Amino acid sequence: MTNFPKALKRYLPILTWSRDYNRDAFISDAVAAVIVTIMLIPQSLAYALLAGLPAEMGLYASILPLVAYAVFGTSRALAVGPVAVVSLMTAAAIGNLGLTDAASVALAAGTLAFMSGALLTVMGVMRLGFLANFLSHPVIAGFITASGLLIATSQLKHIFGVETHGHTLPQILGSLLSHLGDMSLPTLVIGVSTTAFLFWVRKGLKPMLLGFGLKPRLADLGAKAGPVAAVAVTTLAVWGLGLQNWGVKIVGAVPQGLPPLKMPSFSPSLWSDLFVSAVLISVIGFVESVSVAQTLAAKKRQRIEPDQELIGLGTSNIAAAVTGGYPVTGGFARSVVNFDAGAETPAAGAFTAIGILLAALLLTPLLYFLPKATLAATIIVAVLSLVDFSLLKRAWGYSKVDFAAVAATILLTLGFGVEIGVSAGVLISIALHLYATSRPHVAEVGLVPNTQHFRNIHRHAVETLPHVVTLRVDESLYFANARFLEDYVSARVVCDEPLSDVILMFSAVNEVDLSALESLEALNLKLKDMGIRLHLSEVKGPVMDRLKRSHFLADLTGHIYLSQYDAWIALKG
């Protein structure tokens, strides 16, 4: 029972930060919430349409999930809600089901959020956050770049006012080109002008407001309100000019009121169809969210708990599922805005939820004439910041293997869709790790004159002993590389020199698994038959503890030396 309060604080971080909550923190959080709310309203609507869902589901996914994260999350600045990449993955997952009924689509989206939330929560309780490390950063960056391009391209249909289909770049572009003859000129004018305005808002509006004499905080608020202004102006234009009668597609009726309380489906067939998608959405959402949270926490010398973040995101998704939403995660853009606006605690997210709730209660009737082209412009401007092809140039110059991984992820995502792309990314990440560690760097070393240090004989002027070969193993030994080391040593000792001893320098070896142990035993016997003794030096404590539980040390023909210099002195004569 003495550990109960500690465990409670671990699973409920709100008990920690709320203890010191004060008036200054409240004001900072409230101001940040106002700014993020203004930004989040049009984004939530847009991302719901990107996911192929009714616009109001974006608002619903931005209310209770924020409250859940405020209770269970550890980041002081992370803003949870619908994001572009997860929305695209949701669209792909539900599109594969072949549903046509709007209610069935909404139910499937809620079920997907519930499954993702359950997976994340279980992973958090079991402390499995480390699994996300198997996704390499280059692969994730390549996937996000491809997804950003895919999302922007998919929204061109709303800019041109035509119908398209497909989830891959060739499909979308082919469908778009075949329907260009059906283009709506009023829609094109709204879409292009809104996109141009939003691009200008990102860079030009704040300096202009500062030039007019506004204070920095007000100028920043005005700049963040740019998308809201675009929504208001284009909605008024459609309503006043009756542009919906000229081919401009509008959002239409958005239900007014509180988010509905509903249960996800527990149909085994639906769960089976959505399981892989739920896993991929969970992993990508967690990696994206934790990356943002860690970056922002480091700026204030704070820290987050990745395992608890799993629980925070998991409960947020479960909250979305039971209140008419769809999968959510921490968004990069809105989290940076939240941080820059001065958010001090996760309470800023709860205050943002109140703002979105008021919008759902009071503003939804005003969105009837909102053109879909405006929301598409909002998405395009937001996601193009994710596209970074300079990564290919950096990867090519640094590592051809990483370049191949990034290029493959981008091409597979664009050519075959987000699920194939991210699945391939996971497999490529694991394959890269296995490849890199299956051929560990092994350096033959010698003594640096007048020191006790040993360095690579091909890089430094060092002293060597003609009858002794010292090999430094720069990787842990496990099943994938055990045979490589065995073959490497066997090849090295076949020479004209009268060798009597081989030393394996284990200063960089943190693990020796059973396969590697068997290879070491085989190597020891092979060298014994050749009249060569095998020695180990600088073996770490945990590795030695494992070796002591085997017969290897008893059968070893040589000795275990505390340091490589001790081995050098002992064998020099």
XYZ file of C-alpha atoms in Angstrom:
573
model
C 0.000 0.000 0.000
C 2.942 2.352 0.543
C 3.613 2.374 -3.219
C -0.025 3.080 -4.121
C 0.249 6.921 -4.179
C 3.417 6.671 -6.287
C 1.742 4.310 -8.754
C -1.309 6.569 -8.879
C 0.880 9.551 -9.779
C 2.598 7.515 -12.439
C -0.692 6.715 -14.178
C -2.297 10.098 -13.393
C 0.301 12.824 -14.070
C -2.374 15.441 -13.418
C -1.870 14.756 -9.700
C 1.721 16.008 -10.066
C 1.425 19.189 -12.117
C -1.925 20.321 -10.687
C -0.425 20.473 -7.191
C 1.511 23.634 -8.070
C -1.042 25.130 -10.450
C -1.456 28.870 -9.930
C -2.958 32.009 -11.416
C -0.011 32.735 -13.715
C -0.126 29.229 -15.159
C -3.888 29.564 -15.655
C -3.504 32.802 -17.614
C -0.739 31.336 -19.797
C -2.747 28.185 -20.474
C -5.920 30.144 -21.236
C -4.160 32.429 -23.742
C -2.534 29.424 -25.445
C -5.925 27.685 -25.558
C -7.548 30.638 -27.314
C -4.849 30.661 -30.006
C -4.914 26.882 -30.525
C -8.729 26.838 -30.592
C -8.778 29.419 -33.387
C -6.296 27.294 -35.314
C -7.947 23.958 -34.524
C -11.538 24.714 -35.604
C -10.882 24.861 -39.366
C -8.215 22.150 -39.115
C -10.554 19.737 -37.344
C -13.228 20.198 -39.992
C -10.682 19.817 -42.801
C -9.021 16.705 -41.431
C -12.366 14.981 -40.912
C -13.156 15.507 -44.601
C -9.664 14.224 -45.463
C -10.514 11.054 -43.525
C -13.708 10.719 -45.596
C -15.893 11.481 -42.578
C -18.541 14.105 -41.761
C -16.976 17.446 -40.771
C -18.447 17.409 -37.259
C -16.450 14.274 -36.392
C -13.321 16.428 -36.531
C -14.796 18.709 -33.861
C -15.875 15.748 -31.737
C -12.349 14.305 -31.936
C -11.013 17.602 -30.547
C -13.015 17.783 -27.322
C -12.944 14.848 -24.885
C -9.611 13.462 -26.206
C -7.899 16.715 -25.148
C -9.362 16.349 -21.667
C -8.209 12.721 -21.467
C -4.676 13.691 -22.457
C -4.651 16.477 -19.861
C -5.333 13.828 -17.213
C -3.069 11.028 -18.451
C -0.403 12.716 -20.618
C 3.025 13.896 -19.481
C 3.860 16.599 -22.044
C 3.177 20.178 -20.976
C 2.736 21.422 -24.571
C 1.512 18.543 -26.739
C -1.822 19.329 -28.427
C -3.814 16.194 -29.259
C -6.390 15.990 -32.017
C -6.932 15.003 -35.650
C -3.756 15.178 -37.759
C -3.171 14.887 -41.482
C -1.227 11.616 -41.669
C -3.526 9.696 -39.303
C -6.566 11.104 -41.130
C -5.187 9.816 -44.423
C -4.493 6.407 -42.871
C -8.037 6.371 -41.478
C -9.422 7.112 -44.934
C -7.372 4.268 -46.416
C -8.415 1.820 -43.680
C -12.129 2.561 -43.993
C -11.921 2.754 -47.780
C -10.752 -0.860 -47.837
C -14.000 -1.943 -46.144
C -16.178 -0.915 -49.091
C -18.812 0.765 -46.895
C -21.339 3.131 -48.471
C -23.661 3.951 -45.579
C -22.600 7.104 -43.680
C -23.574 5.620 -40.310
C -21.506 2.484 -40.967
C -18.502 4.601 -41.989
C -18.755 6.665 -38.804
C -19.098 3.501 -36.700
C -16.018 1.993 -38.369
C -14.024 5.179 -37.689
C -15.013 5.119 -34.025
C -14.171 1.433 -33.788
C -10.757 2.114 -35.348
C -10.133 4.805 -32.723
C -11.170 2.427 -29.934
C -8.902 -0.346 -31.202
C -5.977 2.052 -31.539
C -6.649 3.414 -28.052
C -6.831 -0.062 -26.534
C -3.568 -1.089 -28.214
C -1.764 2.039 -27.060
C -3.055 1.746 -23.495
C -2.060 -1.925 -23.200
C 1.396 -1.121 -24.603
C 1.743 1.670 -22.035
C 0.754 -0.510 -19.103
C 3.194 -3.189 -20.298
C 5.928 -0.536 -20.841
C 6.385 -1.356 -24.511
C 7.213 2.152 -25.659
C 10.647 0.980 -26.764
C 9.045 -0.857 -29.709
C 8.682 2.461 -31.504
C 12.478 2.608 -31.698
C 12.356 -0.028 -34.425
C 11.118 2.671 -36.799
C 14.198 4.531 -38.000
C 13.988 8.301 -38.301
C 14.880 8.366 -42.035
C 12.085 5.908 -42.788
C 9.553 7.887 -40.730
C 10.655 11.137 -42.405
C 10.312 9.506 -45.824
C 6.846 8.211 -44.983
C 5.679 11.615 -43.720
C 7.085 13.353 -46.812
C 5.277 10.930 -49.120
C 2.083 11.183 -47.073
C 2.196 14.989 -47.213
C 2.519 14.889 -50.995
C -0.233 12.290 -51.243
C -2.565 14.331 -49.015
C -1.946 17.574 -50.924
C -2.597 15.813 -54.231
C -5.772 14.193 -52.933
C -7.180 17.619 -52.053
C -6.799 19.010 -55.573
C -10.186 17.516 -56.424
C -11.794 20.014 -54.036
C -9.712 22.876 -55.451
C -10.872 22.042 -59.006
C -14.364 20.979 -57.961
C -14.235 17.525 -59.573
C -14.737 13.947 -58.466
C -11.688 11.673 -58.213
C -10.901 8.300 -56.719
C -7.897 6.287 -55.596
C -5.449 6.159 -52.683
C -2.147 6.200 -54.571
C -0.451 9.004 -56.478
C -0.867 7.426 -59.957
C -4.545 6.708 -59.253
C -5.265 10.198 -57.937
C -3.432 12.020 -60.745
C -4.939 9.795 -63.427
C -8.445 10.312 -62.065
C -7.869 14.063 -61.694
C -6.663 14.464 -65.299
C -9.590 12.467 -66.670
C -12.099 14.734 -64.892
C -10.527 18.135 -65.548
C -13.206 18.798 -68.159
C -15.760 18.899 -65.330
C -13.848 21.638 -63.479
C -15.894 24.307 -61.678
C -14.504 27.814 -62.308
C -16.018 29.413 -59.155
C -14.596 26.535 -57.069
C -11.179 26.984 -58.685
C -11.199 30.714 -57.899
C -12.080 30.060 -54.248
C -9.568 27.230 -53.900
C -6.607 28.962 -55.526
C -7.189 32.339 -53.872
C -7.651 30.756 -50.434
C -4.495 28.653 -50.845
C -2.490 31.721 -51.905
C -3.902 33.722 -48.990
C -3.056 31.014 -46.439
C 0.509 30.717 -47.749
C 0.876 34.484 -47.397
C -0.628 34.391 -43.891
C 2.106 31.993 -42.739
C 4.916 34.399 -43.579
C 3.485 37.849 -44.238
C 0.542 38.584 -41.939
C 2.370 38.776 -38.614
C 5.077 41.220 -39.865
C 2.338 43.357 -41.397
C 0.379 43.473 -38.124
C 3.552 44.328 -36.226
C 4.131 47.117 -38.726
C 0.698 48.487 -37.865
C 1.814 48.776 -34.247
C 0.160 45.696 -32.738
C 1.865 44.014 -29.808
C 3.627 40.731 -30.616
C 1.051 38.599 -28.781
C -1.870 40.227 -30.622
C -0.023 40.031 -33.951
C 0.598 36.333 -33.372
C -3.064 35.799 -32.511
C -4.076 37.619 -35.664
C -1.754 35.499 -37.781
C -3.147 32.282 -36.298
C -6.653 33.547 -37.052
C -5.847 33.707 -40.772
C -7.526 30.351 -41.586
C -10.610 31.427 -39.601
C -10.755 34.614 -41.657
C -10.546 32.525 -44.839
C -13.395 30.339 -43.603
C -15.541 33.381 -42.729
C -14.931 35.270 -45.994
C -15.448 32.327 -48.341
C -18.525 31.163 -46.436
C -20.061 34.627 -46.718
C -19.169 34.751 -50.409
C -20.896 31.454 -51.133
C -23.951 32.460 -49.107
C -24.202 35.968 -50.540
C -23.616 35.040 -54.180
C -25.405 31.698 -54.120
C -22.304 29.966 -55.443
C -23.568 26.566 -54.298
C -25.888 26.793 -57.307
C -22.856 27.293 -59.576
C -21.106 24.073 -58.688
C -19.318 25.085 -55.481
C -19.559 22.160 -53.085
C -20.285 23.092 -49.496
C -20.037 21.345 -46.139
C -23.779 21.478 -45.623
C -25.606 20.872 -42.379
C -23.307 20.269 -39.423
C -25.130 18.886 -36.350
C -25.280 21.356 -33.500
C -24.822 20.227 -29.914
C -22.747 18.081 -27.629
C -20.716 15.176 -29.002
C -22.873 12.032 -29.055
C -22.092 9.227 -26.664
C -21.825 5.981 -28.629
C -20.160 2.619 -28.317
C -17.795 1.214 -30.935
C -18.651 -1.965 -32.782
C -17.426 -5.234 -31.310
C -18.038 -7.241 -34.467
C -15.224 -9.838 -34.824
C -15.201 -9.453 -38.616
C -14.842 -5.662 -38.430
C -12.086 -5.937 -35.831
C -10.302 -8.444 -38.028
C -10.532 -6.132 -41.043
C -9.279 -3.100 -39.092
C -6.622 -4.735 -36.899
C -3.583 -4.138 -39.112
C -4.679 -0.546 -39.757
C -5.165 0.034 -36.034
C -1.636 -1.238 -35.311
C -0.088 0.971 -37.993
C -2.052 4.051 -36.911
C -1.059 3.421 -33.286
C 2.644 3.097 -34.091
C 2.825 6.080 -36.466
C 0.710 8.248 -34.180
C 2.850 7.384 -31.155
C 6.152 7.991 -32.956
C 4.980 11.343 -34.327
C 3.538 12.411 -30.981
C 6.535 11.398 -28.860
C 8.958 13.075 -31.269
C 7.093 16.367 -30.941
C 6.657 16.024 -27.171
C 10.336 15.255 -26.554
C 11.480 18.159 -28.743
C 9.274 20.668 -26.941
C 10.045 19.269 -23.485
C 13.793 19.604 -24.096
C 13.396 23.328 -24.777
C 12.209 23.839 -21.190
C 14.457 21.169 -19.674
C 11.457 19.017 -18.948
C 11.020 15.338 -19.667
C 8.242 13.061 -20.761
C 7.580 9.410 -19.994
C 7.161 7.493 -23.293
C 5.305 4.606 -21.633
C 2.890 7.006 -19.964
C 2.509 8.838 -23.283
C 1.189 5.563 -24.686
C -1.476 5.597 -21.992
C -2.220 9.285 -22.594
C -2.686 8.759 -26.330
C -4.553 5.510 -25.731
C -7.128 7.064 -23.431
C -7.443 10.007 -25.840
C -8.358 7.641 -28.658
C -10.799 5.740 -26.478
C -12.377 9.090 -25.541
C -12.637 9.932 -29.247
C -14.256 6.582 -29.963
C -17.046 6.982 -27.400
C -17.844 10.588 -28.376
C -18.287 10.280 -32.133
C -14.670 10.951 -33.146
C -11.934 9.071 -34.958
C -8.219 8.320 -34.308
C -6.163 11.203 -32.899
C -2.571 11.885 -31.926
C -0.291 14.774 -31.033
C 0.007 17.243 -33.914
C 3.281 18.985 -34.764
C 1.943 22.349 -35.937
C -0.627 22.899 -33.203
C 1.768 21.671 -30.490
C 4.400 24.189 -31.600
C 1.726 26.897 -31.589
C 0.631 25.784 -28.132
C 4.235 25.928 -26.915
C 4.990 29.303 -28.495
C 1.749 30.719 -27.108
C 3.015 30.016 -23.584
C 1.203 26.852 -22.490
C 2.507 25.873 -19.060
C 0.584 22.670 -18.320
C -1.662 20.097 -20.037
C -4.597 22.169 -18.742
C -4.172 24.257 -21.911
C -5.517 21.254 -23.824
C -8.558 21.022 -21.552
C -9.247 24.742 -22.065
C -8.923 24.207 -25.831
C -11.512 21.435 -25.543
C -13.894 23.941 -23.939
C -13.361 26.308 -26.864
C -14.056 23.552 -29.419
C -17.120 22.500 -27.425
C -18.489 26.055 -27.581
C -17.871 26.047 -31.324
C -19.808 22.770 -31.661
C -22.654 24.234 -29.614
C -22.858 27.713 -31.138
C -21.031 28.002 -34.469
C -21.941 24.910 -36.471
C -25.051 26.474 -38.122
C -22.731 29.141 -39.566
C -20.702 26.468 -41.376
C -23.493 25.360 -43.718
C -22.187 27.378 -46.691
C -18.506 26.702 -45.970
C -16.935 25.602 -49.288
C -14.996 22.371 -49.253
C -12.362 24.116 -51.379
C -11.490 26.295 -48.377
C -10.955 23.271 -46.163
C -8.881 21.642 -48.917
C -6.709 24.772 -49.076
C -6.250 24.586 -45.298
C -5.061 20.987 -45.591
C -2.725 21.665 -48.526
C -0.996 24.571 -46.783
C -0.664 22.568 -43.567
C 0.737 19.363 -45.081
C 3.151 20.846 -47.609
C 5.313 21.884 -44.667
C 5.758 18.134 -44.024
C 7.220 17.518 -47.495
C 11.024 17.555 -47.307
C 12.809 16.051 -50.286
C 16.103 17.542 -49.081
C 16.201 14.472 -46.837
C 17.082 12.408 -49.913
C 20.104 14.600 -50.638
C 21.315 14.433 -47.025
C 20.827 10.666 -46.888
C 22.675 10.159 -50.195
C 25.652 12.122 -48.938
C 25.745 10.415 -45.539
C 24.636 6.811 -46.052
C 23.587 5.029 -49.239
C 21.762 2.427 -47.135
C 19.637 5.110 -45.436
C 19.041 6.727 -48.831
C 17.748 3.434 -50.210
C 15.431 3.065 -47.203
C 14.059 6.609 -47.526
C 13.619 6.363 -51.293
C 11.913 2.962 -51.027
C 9.508 4.214 -48.356
C 8.596 7.305 -50.383
C 8.084 5.375 -53.627
C 6.085 2.581 -51.984
C 3.844 5.050 -50.149
C 3.186 7.084 -53.290
C 2.792 4.054 -55.528
C 0.869 1.643 -53.321
C -0.749 3.727 -50.544
C -0.044 4.645 -46.948
C -0.609 1.207 -45.401
C 1.808 -0.517 -47.782
C 4.235 2.378 -47.331
C 4.263 2.352 -43.545
C 4.322 -1.462 -43.396
C 7.302 -1.451 -45.716
C 8.848 1.287 -43.566
C 8.609 -0.906 -40.467
C 10.128 -3.885 -42.288
C 12.852 -1.715 -43.825
C 13.722 -0.259 -40.400
C 14.095 -3.731 -38.904
C 16.009 -4.949 -41.962
C 18.382 -1.981 -41.697
C 19.060 -2.791 -38.053
C 19.702 -6.450 -38.819
C 21.927 -5.571 -41.771
C 23.968 -3.036 -39.809
C 24.507 -5.374 -36.868
C 24.928 -8.587 -38.853
C 28.274 -7.377 -40.188
C 29.809 -5.679 -37.139
C 32.924 -3.581 -37.429
C 35.915 -5.612 -36.251
C 39.227 -3.761 -35.964
C 42.655 -5.266 -35.496
C 44.342 -3.102 -32.866
C 47.794 -2.413 -31.509
C 49.351 -0.440 -28.658
C 49.828 3.310 -29.125
C 53.485 3.945 -28.116
C 54.066 5.260 -24.576
C 50.363 4.755 -23.636
C 48.041 1.991 -22.522
C 45.598 2.693 -25.370
C 44.884 0.411 -28.329
C 43.829 1.656 -31.761
C 43.205 0.345 -35.273
C 46.444 -0.710 -36.947
C 45.239 0.752 -40.267
C 44.555 4.201 -38.806
C 47.369 4.741 -36.307
C 51.062 4.057 -35.888
C 50.908 1.330 -33.233
C 53.000 -1.509 -31.853
C 51.952 -5.106 -32.523
C 53.175 -8.504 -31.380
C 54.034 -10.897 -34.239
C 52.563 -13.928 -32.511
C 49.423 -12.209 -31.134
C 46.326 -10.917 -32.979
C 44.009 -8.571 -31.089
C 40.581 -7.958 -32.579
C 38.245 -5.315 -31.144
C 34.576 -6.246 -31.681
C 32.468 -3.094 -32.019
C 29.019 -4.621 -31.645
C 27.028 -6.844 -29.325
C 27.032 -10.483 -30.425
C 23.746 -12.201 -31.236
C 22.273 -14.708 -33.662
C 22.536 -12.422 -36.720
C 26.280 -11.749 -36.463
C 27.684 -14.695 -34.484
C 28.765 -16.650 -37.576
C 30.270 -13.483 -39.126
C 32.722 -13.085 -36.214
C 33.573 -16.766 -36.279
C 34.341 -16.620 -40.013
C 36.257 -13.349 -39.640
C 38.601 -14.733 -36.976
C 39.047 -18.020 -38.867
C 40.073 -16.111 -42.001
C 42.461 -13.863 -40.087
C 44.442 -16.647 -38.431
C 45.114 -18.382 -41.760
C 48.416 -16.640 -42.538
C 52.180 -17.174 -42.727
C 52.786 -15.694 -39.265
C 53.443 -18.130 -36.394
C 50.411 -17.123 -34.314
C 50.034 -18.428 -30.778
C 47.292 -16.212 -29.339
C 44.116 -14.421 -30.397
C 42.553 -11.786 -28.115
C 38.977 -10.661 -28.579
C 38.638 -7.176 -27.092
C 35.055 -6.962 -25.779
C 34.988 -3.305 -24.670
C 32.017 -2.565 -26.991
C 30.148 -5.848 -26.460
C 27.043 -5.373 -24.306
C 25.343 -8.706 -24.991
C 26.249 -12.259 -25.978
C 23.215 -14.403 -26.740
C 23.091 -18.216 -26.911
C 23.815 -18.349 -30.653
C 26.877 -16.151 -30.184
C 27.989 -18.256 -27.215
C 27.866 -21.384 -29.371
C 29.929 -19.617 -32.042
C 32.518 -18.596 -29.435
C 32.682 -22.200 -28.225
C 33.154 -23.437 -31.798
C 35.826 -20.795 -32.414
C 37.640 -21.789 -29.229
C 37.758 -25.460 -30.362
C 38.817 -24.530 -33.907
C 41.694 -22.366 -32.648
C 42.686 -25.067 -30.146
C 43.059 -27.542 -33.005
C 45.347 -25.003 -34.715
C 47.463 -24.598 -31.586
C 46.193 -21.075 -30.911
C 44.857 -19.918 -27.566
C 41.753 -17.704 -27.389
C 41.637 -14.875 -24.827
C 39.048 -12.228 -23.943
C 39.741 -8.751 -22.567
C 37.667 -5.908 -21.099
C 34.559 -8.065 -20.733
C 31.713 -6.087 -19.173
C 30.134 -7.251 -15.937
C 26.700 -8.277 -17.274
C 28.328 -10.180 -20.150
C 30.699 -11.954 -17.726
C 27.766 -12.887 -15.495
C 26.107 -14.623 -18.457
C 29.307 -16.381 -19.518
C 29.800 -17.722 -15.987
C 26.502 -19.586 -16.323
C 27.943 -21.657 -19.195
C 30.849 -24.091 -19.741
C 32.636 -21.652 -22.027
C 34.950 -20.168 -19.391
C 35.982 -23.608 -18.149
C 36.783 -24.764 -21.693
C 38.499 -21.527 -22.754
C 42.076 -22.231 -23.836
C 43.264 -18.773 -22.828
C 42.436 -16.239 -20.096
C 40.047 -13.393 -19.310
C 41.975 -10.127 -18.843
C 40.611 -7.096 -17.019
C 42.168 -4.731 -19.558
C 43.699 -5.071 -22.982
C 46.969 -3.669 -21.619
C 47.102 -6.470 -19.039
C 46.720 -8.981 -21.873
C 49.481 -7.241 -23.842
C 51.931 -7.388 -20.907
C 51.064 -11.026 -20.108
C 51.518 -12.246 -23.670
C 54.416 -9.991 -24.703
C 57.034 -12.465 -23.607
